[in-house]
Amino acid sequence: MTATAVRTDVYAQVQHFYAHQMQALDGGRFSQYAATFTEDGTFQHSPAAEPAVGRAGIVAELEEFHKRFIGDPVQRRHWFNHIALEPQADGSLRSTVYALVVTVRPGGKPEIAPSCVVHDVLVVTDEGVHTRSRLVTHDQLT
Protein backbone atom coordinates (compact mmCIF):
# COMPACT_ATOMS: atom_id res chain seq x y z
CA MET A 1 0.00 0.00 0.00
CA THR A 2 1.31 3.43 -0.93
CA ALA A 3 0.00 6.48 0.87
CA THR A 4 0.13 9.93 -0.66
CA ALA A 5 2.48 12.04 1.39
CA VAL A 6 1.22 15.03 3.33
CA ARG A 7 3.71 17.73 4.25
CA THR A 8 5.01 17.26 7.78
CA ASP A 9 3.99 20.80 8.78
CA VAL A 10 0.38 20.06 7.72
CA TYR A 11 0.43 16.76 9.61
CA ALA A 12 1.69 18.52 12.73
CA GLN A 13 -0.96 21.24 12.29
CA VAL A 14 -3.68 18.56 12.17
CA GLN A 15 -2.32 16.88 15.30
CA HIS A 16 -2.33 20.23 17.10
CA PHE A 17 -5.88 20.87 15.88
CA TYR A 18 -7.13 17.50 17.13
CA ALA A 19 -5.50 18.03 20.54
CA HIS A 20 -7.31 21.32 21.07
CA GLN A 21 -10.56 20.03 19.57
CA MET A 22 -10.67 17.00 21.90
CA GLN A 23 -9.73 19.06 24.94
CA ALA A 24 -12.66 21.38 24.22
CA LEU A 25 -15.00 18.38 23.93
CA ASP A 26 -13.70 16.68 27.08
CA GLY A 27 -13.91 19.98 28.96
CA GLY A 28 -17.59 20.39 28.09
CA ARG A 29 -16.88 23.50 26.00
CA PHE A 30 -19.31 22.49 23.27
CA SER A 31 -19.47 25.88 21.54
CA GLN A 32 -15.69 25.95 21.30
CA TYR A 33 -15.73 22.38 19.95
CA ALA A 34 -18.42 23.23 17.39
CA ALA A 35 -16.38 26.25 16.25
CA THR A 36 -13.74 23.80 15.02
CA PHE A 37 -16.22 22.71 12.32
CA THR A 38 -17.06 24.60 9.15
CA GLU A 39 -20.29 26.63 9.32
CA ASP A 40 -22.14 23.82 7.52
CA GLY A 41 -20.12 21.00 9.09
CA THR A 42 -21.69 17.65 9.95
CA PHE A 43 -21.08 15.50 13.02
CA GLN A 44 -22.34 11.95 13.53
CA HIS A 45 -21.00 10.22 16.63
CA SER A 46 -23.75 7.84 17.68
CA PRO A 47 -24.44 4.85 15.46
CA ALA A 48 -28.20 5.27 15.05
CA ALA A 49 -28.39 9.04 15.22
CA GLU A 50 -28.78 11.39 12.28
CA PRO A 51 -25.84 13.72 11.71
CA ALA A 52 -25.91 17.07 13.46
CA VAL A 53 -25.59 19.84 10.88
CA GLY A 54 -24.02 23.26 11.47
CA ARG A 55 -22.37 24.57 14.60
CA ALA A 56 -25.64 25.19 16.46
CA GLY A 57 -26.79 21.68 15.58
CA ILE A 58 -23.54 20.21 16.88
CA VAL A 59 -23.85 22.09 20.18
CA ALA A 60 -27.46 20.91 20.58
CA GLU A 61 -26.47 17.30 19.84
CA LEU A 62 -23.64 17.37 22.38
CA GLU A 63 -25.81 18.98 25.07
CA GLU A 64 -28.48 16.30 24.53
CA PHE A 65 -25.92 13.46 24.52
CA HIS A 66 -24.24 14.66 27.72
CA LYS A 67 -27.51 14.86 29.68
CA ARG A 68 -26.90 11.19 30.49
CA PHE A 69 -23.93 12.26 32.62
CA ILE A 70 -25.81 14.78 34.81
CA GLY A 71 -25.13 13.83 38.41
CA ASP A 72 -22.43 11.38 37.31
CA PRO A 73 -18.92 12.61 38.17
CA VAL A 74 -17.44 10.87 35.13
CA GLN A 75 -14.48 12.32 33.25
CA ARG A 76 -14.18 11.30 29.62
CA ARG A 77 -11.01 11.67 27.55
CA HIS A 78 -10.90 11.16 23.81
CA TRP A 79 -7.57 9.76 22.65
CA PHE A 80 -6.81 10.19 18.92
CA ASN A 81 -3.94 8.25 17.36
CA HIS A 82 -2.77 6.74 14.08
CA ILE A 83 -3.88 9.75 12.07
CA ALA A 84 -3.86 8.88 8.37
CA LEU A 85 -4.28 11.86 6.05
CA GLU A 86 -5.08 11.66 2.34
CA PRO A 87 -5.16 14.79 0.16
CA GLN A 88 -8.36 15.12 -1.91
CA ALA A 89 -8.78 16.67 -5.34
CA ASP A 90 -10.69 19.66 -3.87
CA GLY A 91 -7.79 20.51 -1.53
CA SER A 92 -9.39 19.00 1.57
CA LEU A 93 -7.89 16.15 3.57
CA ARG A 94 -9.57 12.86 4.28
CA SER A 95 -8.55 11.88 7.80
CA THR A 96 -8.94 8.44 9.35
CA VAL A 97 -8.15 8.26 13.06
CA TYR A 98 -8.25 5.53 15.68
CA ALA A 99 -10.00 6.85 18.77
CA LEU A 100 -10.33 5.47 22.28
CA VAL A 101 -12.62 7.04 24.84
CA VAL A 102 -11.30 6.66 28.37
CA THR A 103 -13.83 7.10 31.19
CA VAL A 104 -13.00 7.39 34.87
CA ARG A 105 -14.94 8.21 37.98
CA PRO A 106 -13.50 9.38 41.32
CA GLY A 107 -11.84 6.44 43.06
CA GLY A 108 -12.41 4.20 40.04
CA LYS A 109 -10.16 2.70 37.44
CA PRO A 110 -10.04 4.05 33.90
CA GLU A 111 -12.17 2.11 31.42
CA ILE A 112 -11.71 2.23 27.68
CA ALA A 113 -15.02 2.27 25.89
CA PRO A 114 -15.77 2.67 23.11
CA SER A 115 -13.06 1.97 20.58
CA CYS A 116 -13.83 3.90 17.38
CA VAL A 117 -12.63 4.97 13.99
CA VAL A 118 -13.16 8.64 13.17
CA HIS A 119 -13.66 9.51 9.49
CA ASP A 120 -13.18 13.23 8.91
CA VAL A 121 -12.94 15.59 6.00
CA LEU A 122 -10.71 18.49 7.04
CA VAL A 123 -10.30 21.88 5.42
CA VAL A 124 -6.93 23.58 5.94
CA THR A 125 -6.72 27.29 5.16
CA ASP A 126 -4.63 30.25 6.25
CA GLU A 127 -7.15 30.60 9.10
CA GLY A 128 -6.42 27.08 10.37
CA VAL A 129 -8.01 23.64 10.26
CA HIS A 130 -11.77 22.98 10.35
CA THR A 131 -13.77 19.78 10.18
CA ARG A 132 -16.20 19.69 7.26
CA SER A 133 -17.64 16.31 8.21
CA ARG A 134 -17.16 13.69 10.91
CA LEU A 135 -18.51 10.15 11.05
CA VAL A 136 -17.57 8.04 14.07
CA THR A 137 -17.88 4.28 13.69
CA HIS A 138 -17.84 2.06 16.78
CA ASP A 139 -15.73 -1.10 16.62
CA GLN A 140 -18.10 -3.13 18.80
CA LEU A 141 -20.86 -2.63 16.22
CA THR A 142 -18.94 -3.73 13.11
GROMACS .gro file of N, CA and C in nm:
model
  426
    1MET      N    1   0.085  -0.118   0.000
    1MET     CA    2   0.000   0.000   0.000
    1MET      C    3   0.089   0.124   0.000
    2THR      N    4   0.058   0.217  -0.086
    2THR     CA    5   0.131   0.343  -0.093
    2THR      C    6   0.037   0.455  -0.053
    3ALA      N    7   0.079   0.534   0.044
    3ALA     CA    8   0.000   0.648   0.087
    3ALA      C    9   0.057   0.775   0.025
    4THR      N   10  -0.031   0.865  -0.013
    4THR     CA   11   0.013   0.993  -0.066
    4THR      C   12   0.066   1.076   0.050
    5ALA      N   13   0.184   1.128   0.032
    5ALA     CA   14   0.248   1.204   0.139
    5ALA      C   15   0.177   1.337   0.164
    6VAL      N   16   0.171   1.372   0.290
    6VAL     CA   17   0.122   1.503   0.333
    6VAL      C   18   0.241   1.573   0.397
    7ARG      N   19   0.258   1.699   0.367
    7ARG     CA   20   0.371   1.773   0.425
    7ARG      C   21   0.371   1.759   0.577
    8THR      N   22   0.490   1.747   0.633
    8THR     CA   23   0.501   1.726   0.778
    8THR      C   24   0.444   1.844   0.857
    9ASP      N   25   0.455   1.966   0.805
    9ASP     CA   26   0.399   2.080   0.878
    9ASP      C   27   0.247   2.073   0.881
   10VAL      N   28   0.185   2.022   0.775
   10VAL     CA   29   0.038   2.006   0.772
   10VAL      C   30  -0.002   1.896   0.869
   11TYR      N   31   0.072   1.786   0.869
   11TYR     CA   32   0.043   1.676   0.961
   11TYR      C   33   0.050   1.725   1.105
   12ALA      N   34   0.154   1.799   1.138
   12ALA     CA   35   0.169   1.852   1.273
   12ALA      C   36   0.056   1.950   1.305
   13GLN      N   37   0.015   2.030   1.209
   13GLN     CA   38  -0.096   2.124   1.229
   13GLN      C   39  -0.225   2.048   1.260
   14VAL      N   40  -0.248   1.938   1.191
   14VAL     CA   41  -0.368   1.856   1.217
   14VAL      C   42  -0.361   1.794   1.355
   15GLN      N   43  -0.246   1.743   1.396
   15GLN     CA   44  -0.232   1.688   1.530
   15GLN      C   45  -0.263   1.793   1.636
   16HIS      N   46  -0.209   1.911   1.618
   16HIS     CA   47  -0.233   2.023   1.710
   16HIS      C   48  -0.382   2.056   1.715
   17PHE      N   49  -0.444   2.061   1.598
   17PHE     CA   50  -0.588   2.087   1.588
   17PHE      C   51  -0.667   1.984   1.667
   18TYR      N   52  -0.639   1.855   1.643
   18TYR     CA   53  -0.713   1.750   1.713
   18TYR      C   54  -0.694   1.759   1.864
   19ALA      N   55  -0.574   1.791   1.909
   19ALA     CA   56  -0.550   1.803   2.054
   19ALA      C   57  -0.640   1.909   2.115
   20HIS      N   58  -0.647   2.024   2.053
   20HIS     CA   59  -0.731   2.132   2.107
   20HIS      C   60  -0.879   2.101   2.091
   21GLN      N   61  -0.917   2.038   1.979
   21GLN     CA   62  -1.056   2.003   1.957
   21GLN      C   63  -1.105   1.904   2.064
   22MET      N   64  -1.026   1.801   2.092
   22MET     CA   65  -1.067   1.700   2.190
   22MET      C   66  -1.066   1.756   2.332
   23GLN      N   67  -0.973   1.846   2.361
   23GLN     CA   68  -0.973   1.906   2.494
   23GLN      C   69  -1.095   1.993   2.515
   24ALA      N   70  -1.142   2.060   2.411
   24ALA     CA   71  -1.266   2.138   2.422
   24ALA      C   72  -1.384   2.044   2.448
   25LEU      N   73  -1.391   1.934   2.374
   25LEU     CA   74  -1.500   1.838   2.393
   25LEU      C   75  -1.497   1.780   2.533
   26ASP      N   76  -1.382   1.732   2.576
   26ASP     CA   77  -1.370   1.668   2.708
   26ASP      C   78  -1.392   1.767   2.821
   27GLY      N   79  -1.369   1.894   2.795
   27GLY     CA   80  -1.391   1.998   2.896
   27GLY      C   81  -1.534   2.051   2.898
   28GLY      N   82  -1.619   1.994   2.812
   28GLY     CA   83  -1.759   2.039   2.809
   28GLY      C   84  -1.779   2.174   2.744
   29ARG      N   85  -1.679   2.221   2.669
   29ARG     CA   86  -1.688   2.350   2.600
   29ARG      C   87  -1.742   2.324   2.459
   30PHE      N   88  -1.872   2.295   2.452
   30PHE     CA   89  -1.931   2.249   2.327
   30PHE      C   90  -1.933   2.355   2.219
   31SER      N   91  -1.951   2.481   2.255
   31SER     CA   92  -1.947   2.588   2.154
   31SER      C   93  -1.808   2.600   2.094
   32GLN      N   94  -1.708   2.589   2.178
   32GLN     CA   95  -1.569   2.595   2.130
   32GLN      C   96  -1.540   2.475   2.040
   33TYR      N   97  -1.588   2.357   2.078
   33TYR     CA   98  -1.573   2.238   1.995
   33TYR      C   99  -1.642   2.258   1.860
   34ALA      N  100  -1.766   2.304   1.863
   34ALA     CA  101  -1.842   2.323   1.739
   34ALA      C  102  -1.775   2.426   1.649
   35ALA      N  103  -1.707   2.523   1.705
   35ALA     CA  104  -1.638   2.625   1.625
   35ALA      C  105  -1.521   2.567   1.547
   36THR      N  106  -1.481   2.444   1.578
   36THR     CA  107  -1.374   2.380   1.502
   36THR      C  108  -1.428   2.316   1.374
   37PHE      N  109  -1.558   2.322   1.353
   37PHE     CA  110  -1.622   2.271   1.232
   37PHE      C  111  -1.649   2.388   1.137
   38THR      N  112  -1.663   2.358   1.009
   38THR     CA  113  -1.706   2.460   0.915
   38THR      C  114  -1.849   2.501   0.951
   39GLU      N  115  -1.893   2.614   0.902
   39GLU     CA  116  -2.029   2.663   0.932
   39GLU      C  117  -2.136   2.558   0.901
   40ASP      N  118  -2.116   2.484   0.793
   40ASP     CA  119  -2.214   2.382   0.752
   40ASP      C  120  -2.167   2.241   0.783
   41GLY      N  121  -2.071   2.229   0.875
   41GLY     CA  122  -2.012   2.100   0.909
   41GLY      C  123  -2.114   2.000   0.962
   42THR      N  124  -2.083   1.872   0.944
   42THR     CA  125  -2.169   1.765   0.995
   42THR      C  126  -2.093   1.680   1.094
   43PHE      N  127  -2.167   1.626   1.192
   43PHE     CA  128  -2.108   1.550   1.302
   43PHE      C  129  -2.202   1.435   1.338
   44GLN      N  130  -2.154   1.313   1.318
   44GLN     CA  131  -2.234   1.195   1.353
   44GLN      C  132  -2.148   1.104   1.439
   45HIS      N  133  -2.181   1.099   1.570
   45HIS     CA  134  -2.100   1.022   1.663
   45HIS      C  135  -2.170   0.902   1.721
   46SER      N  136  -2.299   0.896   1.714
   46SER     CA  137  -2.375   0.784   1.768
   46SER      C  138  -2.427   0.701   1.651
   47PRO      N  139  -2.414   0.570   1.661
   47PRO     CA  140  -2.444   0.485   1.546
   47PRO      C  141  -2.581   0.505   1.483
   48ALA      N  142  -2.685   0.519   1.562
   48ALA     CA  143  -2.820   0.527   1.505
   48ALA      C  144  -2.868   0.669   1.480
   49ALA      N  145  -2.794   0.765   1.529
   49ALA     CA  146  -2.839   0.904   1.522
   49ALA      C  147  -2.816   0.963   1.382
   50GLU      N  148  -2.899   1.061   1.349
   50GLU     CA  149  -2.878   1.139   1.228
   50GLU      C  150  -2.763   1.236   1.254
   51PRO      N  151  -2.692   1.276   1.149
   51PRO     CA  152  -2.584   1.372   1.171
   51PRO      C  153  -2.637   1.507   1.219
   52ALA      N  154  -2.564   1.569   1.308
   52ALA     CA  155  -2.591   1.707   1.346
   52ALA      C  156  -2.531   1.794   1.236
   53VAL      N  157  -2.604   1.899   1.198
   53VAL     CA  158  -2.559   1.984   1.088
   53VAL      C  159  -2.543   2.127   1.139
   54GLY      N  160  -2.429   2.188   1.107
   54GLY     CA  161  -2.402   2.326   1.147
   54GLY      C  162  -2.357   2.333   1.292
   55ARG      N  163  -2.293   2.442   1.325
   55ARG     CA  164  -2.237   2.457   1.460
   55ARG      C  165  -2.344   2.453   1.568
   56ALA      N  166  -2.457   2.521   1.546
   56ALA     CA  167  -2.564   2.519   1.646
   56ALA      C  168  -2.620   2.378   1.662
   57GLY      N  169  -2.632   2.305   1.552
   57GLY     CA  170  -2.679   2.168   1.558
   57GLY      C  171  -2.584   2.077   1.634
   58ILE      N  172  -2.454   2.100   1.617
   58ILE     CA  173  -2.354   2.021   1.688
   58ILE      C  174  -2.361   2.047   1.837
   59VAL      N  175  -2.373   2.175   1.876
   59VAL     CA  176  -2.385   2.209   2.018
   59VAL      C  177  -2.509   2.142   2.077
   60ALA      N  178  -2.621   2.151   2.008
   60ALA     CA  179  -2.746   2.091   2.058
   60ALA      C  180  -2.731   1.941   2.073
   61GLU      N  181  -2.669   1.875   1.977
   61GLU     CA  182  -2.647   1.730   1.984
   61GLU      C  183  -2.561   1.693   2.104
   62LEU      N  184  -2.454   1.767   2.126
   62LEU     CA  185  -2.364   1.737   2.238
   62LEU      C  186  -2.432   1.763   2.372
   63GLU      N  187  -2.509   1.870   2.382
   63GLU     CA  188  -2.581   1.898   2.507
   63GLU      C  189  -2.681   1.786   2.536
   64GLU      N  190  -2.752   1.740   2.434
   64GLU     CA  191  -2.848   1.630   2.453
   64GLU      C  192  -2.775   1.501   2.493
   65PHE      N  193  -2.668   1.468   2.424
   65PHE     CA  194  -2.592   1.346   2.452
   65PHE      C  195  -2.539   1.346   2.596
   66HIS      N  196  -2.488   1.460   2.640
   66HIS     CA  197  -2.424   1.466   2.772
   66HIS      C  198  -2.523   1.476   2.888
   67LYS      N  199  -2.651   1.488   2.859
   67LYS     CA  200  -2.751   1.486   2.968
   67LYS      C  201  -2.743   1.356   3.046
   68ARG      N  202  -2.701   1.249   2.981
   68ARG     CA  203  -2.690   1.119   3.049
   68ARG      C  204  -2.586   1.120   3.161
   69PHE      N  205  -2.499   1.219   3.161
   69PHE     CA  206  -2.393   1.226   3.262
   69PHE      C  207  -2.425   1.324   3.375
   70ILE      N  208  -2.544   1.385   3.373
   70ILE     CA  209  -2.581   1.478   3.481
   70ILE      C  210  -2.586   1.399   3.611
   71GLY      N  211  -2.518   1.450   3.711
   71GLY     CA  212  -2.513   1.383   3.841
   71GLY      C  213  -2.412   1.270   3.847
   72ASP      N  214  -2.345   1.242   3.738
   72ASP     CA  215  -2.243   1.138   3.731
   72ASP      C  216  -2.108   1.208   3.721
   73PRO      N  217  -2.019   1.189   3.820
   73PRO     CA  218  -1.892   1.261   3.817
   73PRO      C  219  -1.789   1.201   3.722
   74VAL      N  220  -1.832   1.151   3.610
   74VAL     CA  221  -1.744   1.087   3.513
   74VAL      C  222  -1.658   1.191   3.441
   75GLN      N  223  -1.535   1.153   3.411
   75GLN     CA  224  -1.448   1.232   3.325
   75GLN      C  225  -1.419   1.147   3.203
   76ARG      N  226  -1.444   1.202   3.086
   76ARG     CA  227  -1.418   1.130   2.962
   76ARG      C  228  -1.303   1.199   2.889
   77ARG      N  229  -1.213   1.117   2.833
   77ARG     CA  230  -1.101   1.167   2.755
   77ARG      C  231  -1.098   1.095   2.622
   78HIS      N  232  -1.097   1.172   2.515
   78HIS     CA  233  -1.090   1.116   2.381
   78HIS      C  234  -0.944   1.113   2.338
   79TRP      N  235  -0.897   0.995   2.303
   79TRP     CA  236  -0.757   0.976   2.265
   79TRP      C  237  -0.751   0.944   2.116
   80PHE      N  238  -0.695   1.036   2.037
   80PHE     CA  239  -0.681   1.019   1.892
   80PHE      C  240  -0.538   0.974   1.861
   81ASN      N  241  -0.526   0.873   1.774
   81ASN     CA  242  -0.394   0.825   1.736
   81ASN      C  243  -0.401   0.763   1.597
   82HIS      N  244  -0.287   0.733   1.541
   82HIS     CA  245  -0.277   0.674   1.408
   82HIS      C  246  -0.356   0.756   1.306
   83ILE      N  247  -0.321   0.883   1.299
   83ILE     CA  248  -0.388   0.975   1.207
   83ILE      C  249  -0.335   0.951   1.066
   84ALA      N  250  -0.423   0.909   0.978
   84ALA     CA  251  -0.386   0.888   0.837
   84ALA      C  252  -0.454   0.995   0.754
   85LEU      N  253  -0.375   1.077   0.686
   85LEU     CA  254  -0.428   1.186   0.605
   85LEU      C  255  -0.408   1.157   0.457
   86GLU      N  256  -0.513   1.184   0.379
   86GLU     CA  257  -0.508   1.166   0.234
   86GLU      C  258  -0.558   1.293   0.168
   87PRO      N  259  -0.472   1.359   0.089
   87PRO     CA  260  -0.516   1.479   0.016
   87PRO      C  261  -0.626   1.443  -0.085
   88GLN      N  262  -0.725   1.531  -0.097
   88GLN     CA  263  -0.836   1.512  -0.191
   88GLN      C  264  -0.823   1.613  -0.305
   89ALA      N  265  -0.888   1.583  -0.414
   89ALA     CA  266  -0.878   1.667  -0.534
   89ALA      C  267  -0.924   1.811  -0.508
   90ASP      N  268  -1.019   1.831  -0.415
   90ASP     CA  269  -1.069   1.966  -0.387
   90ASP      C  270  -0.982   2.043  -0.288
   91GLY      N  271  -0.869   1.984  -0.246
   91GLY     CA  272  -0.779   2.051  -0.153
   91GLY      C  273  -0.803   2.013  -0.008
   92SER      N  274  -0.912   1.944   0.020
   92SER     CA  275  -0.939   1.900   0.157
   92SER      C  276  -0.853   1.778   0.189
   93LEU      N  277  -0.859   1.736   0.314
   93LEU     CA  278  -0.789   1.615   0.357
   93LEU      C  279  -0.890   1.515   0.411
   94ARG      N  280  -0.880   1.392   0.366
   94ARG     CA  281  -0.957   1.286   0.428
   94ARG      C  282  -0.871   1.234   0.543
   95SER      N  283  -0.927   1.229   0.662
   95SER     CA  284  -0.855   1.188   0.780
   95SER      C  285  -0.923   1.066   0.841
   96THR      N  286  -0.845   0.963   0.866
   96THR     CA  287  -0.894   0.844   0.935
   96THR      C  288  -0.811   0.829   1.061
   97VAL      N  289  -0.881   0.822   1.175
   97VAL     CA  290  -0.815   0.826   1.306
   97VAL      C  291  -0.869   0.713   1.393
   98TYR      N  292  -0.780   0.645   1.464
   98TYR     CA  293  -0.825   0.553   1.568
   98TYR      C  294  -0.852   0.636   1.693
   99ALA      N  295  -0.963   0.609   1.758
   99ALA     CA  296  -1.000   0.685   1.877
   99ALA      C  297  -1.041   0.589   1.989
  100LEU      N  298  -0.991   0.617   2.107
  100LEU     CA  299  -1.033   0.547   2.228
  100LEU      C  300  -1.094   0.652   2.320
  101VAL      N  301  -1.203   0.616   2.386
  101VAL     CA  302  -1.262   0.704   2.484
  101VAL      C  303  -1.236   0.641   2.620
  102VAL      N  304  -1.163   0.713   2.703
  102VAL     CA  305  -1.130   0.666   2.837
  102VAL      C  306  -1.226   0.734   2.934
  103THR      N  307  -1.293   0.655   3.018
  103THR     CA  308  -1.383   0.710   3.119
  103THR      C  309  -1.331   0.672   3.256
  104VAL      N  310  -1.341   0.766   3.349
  104VAL     CA  311  -1.300   0.739   3.487
  104VAL      C  312  -1.389   0.818   3.581
  105ARG      N  313  -1.416   0.756   3.693
  105ARG     CA  314  -1.494   0.821   3.798
  105ARG      C  315  -1.407   0.829   3.922
  106PRO      N  316  -1.433   0.925   4.012
  106PRO     CA  317  -1.350   0.938   4.132
  106PRO      C  318  -1.336   0.803   4.205
  107GLY      N  319  -1.211   0.767   4.235
  107GLY     CA  320  -1.184   0.644   4.306
  107GLY      C  321  -1.189   0.519   4.220
  108GLY      N  322  -1.228   0.535   4.093
  108GLY     CA  323  -1.241   0.420   4.004
  108GLY      C  324  -1.119   0.402   3.916
  109LYS      N  325  -1.122   0.297   3.840
  109LYS     CA  326  -1.016   0.270   3.744
  109LYS      C  327  -1.060   0.315   3.606
  110PRO      N  328  -0.968   0.365   3.526
  110PRO     CA  329  -1.004   0.405   3.390
  110PRO      C  330  -1.057   0.286   3.311
  111GLU      N  331  -1.161   0.311   3.232
  111GLU     CA  332  -1.217   0.211   3.142
  111GLU      C  333  -1.209   0.267   3.001
  112ILE      N  334  -1.176   0.181   2.908
  112ILE     CA  335  -1.171   0.223   2.768
  112ILE      C  336  -1.296   0.171   2.699
  113ALA      N  337  -1.379   0.263   2.660
  113ALA     CA  338  -1.502   0.227   2.589
  113ALA      C  339  -1.566   0.355   2.540
  114PRO      N  340  -1.597   0.366   2.417
  114PRO     CA  341  -1.577   0.267   2.311
  114PRO      C  342  -1.443   0.285   2.240
  115SER      N  343  -1.415   0.189   2.154
  115SER     CA  344  -1.306   0.197   2.058
  115SER      C  345  -1.371   0.234   1.925
  116CYS      N  346  -1.317   0.336   1.858
  116CYS     CA  347  -1.383   0.390   1.738
  116CYS      C  348  -1.283   0.419   1.628
  117VAL      N  349  -1.339   0.439   1.509
  117VAL     CA  350  -1.263   0.497   1.399
  117VAL      C  351  -1.336   0.625   1.360
  118VAL      N  352  -1.261   0.734   1.352
  118VAL     CA  353  -1.316   0.864   1.317
  118VAL      C  354  -1.281   0.893   1.172
  119HIS      N  355  -1.383   0.920   1.092
  119HIS     CA  356  -1.366   0.951   0.949
  119HIS      C  357  -1.401   1.098   0.930
  120ASP      N  358  -1.300   1.178   0.906
  120ASP     CA  359  -1.318   1.323   0.891
  120ASP      C  360  -1.283   1.368   0.750
  121VAL      N  361  -1.342   1.479   0.712
  121VAL     CA  362  -1.294   1.559   0.600
  121VAL      C  363  -1.254   1.692   0.661
  122LEU      N  364  -1.127   1.727   0.645
  122LEU     CA  365  -1.071   1.849   0.704
  122LEU      C  366  -1.042   1.952   0.596
  123VAL      N  367  -1.062   2.077   0.631
  123VAL     CA  368  -1.030   2.188   0.542
  123VAL      C  369  -0.919   2.268   0.610
  124VAL      N  370  -0.807   2.283   0.540
  124VAL     CA  371  -0.693   2.358   0.594
  124VAL      C  372  -0.677   2.485   0.512
  125THR      N  373  -0.687   2.599   0.581
  125THR     CA  374  -0.672   2.729   0.516
  125THR      C  375  -0.572   2.812   0.595
  126ASP      N  376  -0.550   2.934   0.551
  126ASP     CA  377  -0.463   3.025   0.625
  126ASP      C  378  -0.519   3.054   0.765
  127GLU      N  379  -0.650   3.035   0.781
  127GLU     CA  380  -0.715   3.060   0.910
  127GLU      C  381  -0.705   2.940   1.003
  128GLY      N  382  -0.657   2.826   0.953
  128GLY     CA  383  -0.642   2.708   1.037
  128GLY      C  384  -0.713   2.587   0.979
  129VAL      N  385  -0.737   2.490   1.065
  129VAL     CA  386  -0.801   2.364   1.026
  129VAL      C  387  -0.945   2.366   1.076
  130HIS      N  388  -1.037   2.317   0.995
  130HIS     CA  389  -1.177   2.298   1.035
  130HIS      C  390  -1.226   2.163   0.984
  131THR      N  391  -1.316   2.104   1.059
  131THR     CA  392  -1.377   1.978   1.018
  131THR      C  393  -1.500   2.008   0.934
  132ARG      N  394  -1.504   1.954   0.813
  132ARG     CA  395  -1.620   1.969   0.726
  132ARG      C  396  -1.723   1.860   0.758
  133SER      N  397  -1.673   1.739   0.784
  133SER     CA  398  -1.764   1.631   0.821
  133SER      C  399  -1.692   1.532   0.911
  134ARG      N  400  -1.768   1.472   1.001
  134ARG     CA  401  -1.716   1.369   1.091
  134ARG      C  402  -1.818   1.258   1.103
  135LEU      N  403  -1.772   1.136   1.082
  135LEU     CA  404  -1.851   1.015   1.105
  135LEU      C  405  -1.768   0.927   1.197
  136VAL      N  406  -1.825   0.891   1.311
  136VAL     CA  407  -1.757   0.804   1.407
  136VAL      C  408  -1.821   0.666   1.398
  137THR      N  409  -1.739   0.565   1.370
  137THR     CA  410  -1.788   0.428   1.369
  137THR      C  411  -1.734   0.356   1.492
  138HIS      N  412  -1.819   0.275   1.553
  138HIS     CA  413  -1.784   0.206   1.678
  138HIS      C  414  -1.744   0.062   1.646
  139ASP      N  415  -1.625   0.023   1.693
  139ASP     CA  416  -1.573  -0.110   1.662
  139ASP      C  417  -1.663  -0.222   1.711
  140GLN      N  418  -1.728  -0.206   1.824
  140GLN     CA  419  -1.810  -0.313   1.880
  140GLN      C  420  -1.935  -0.338   1.797
  141LEU      N  421  -1.966  -0.248   1.703
  141LEU     CA  422  -2.086  -0.263   1.622
  141LEU      C  423  -2.056  -0.311   1.480
  142THR      N  424  -1.928  -0.331   1.447
  142THR     CA  425  -1.894  -0.373   1.311
  142THR      C  426  -1.863  -0.521   1.306
   0.00000   0.00000   0.00000
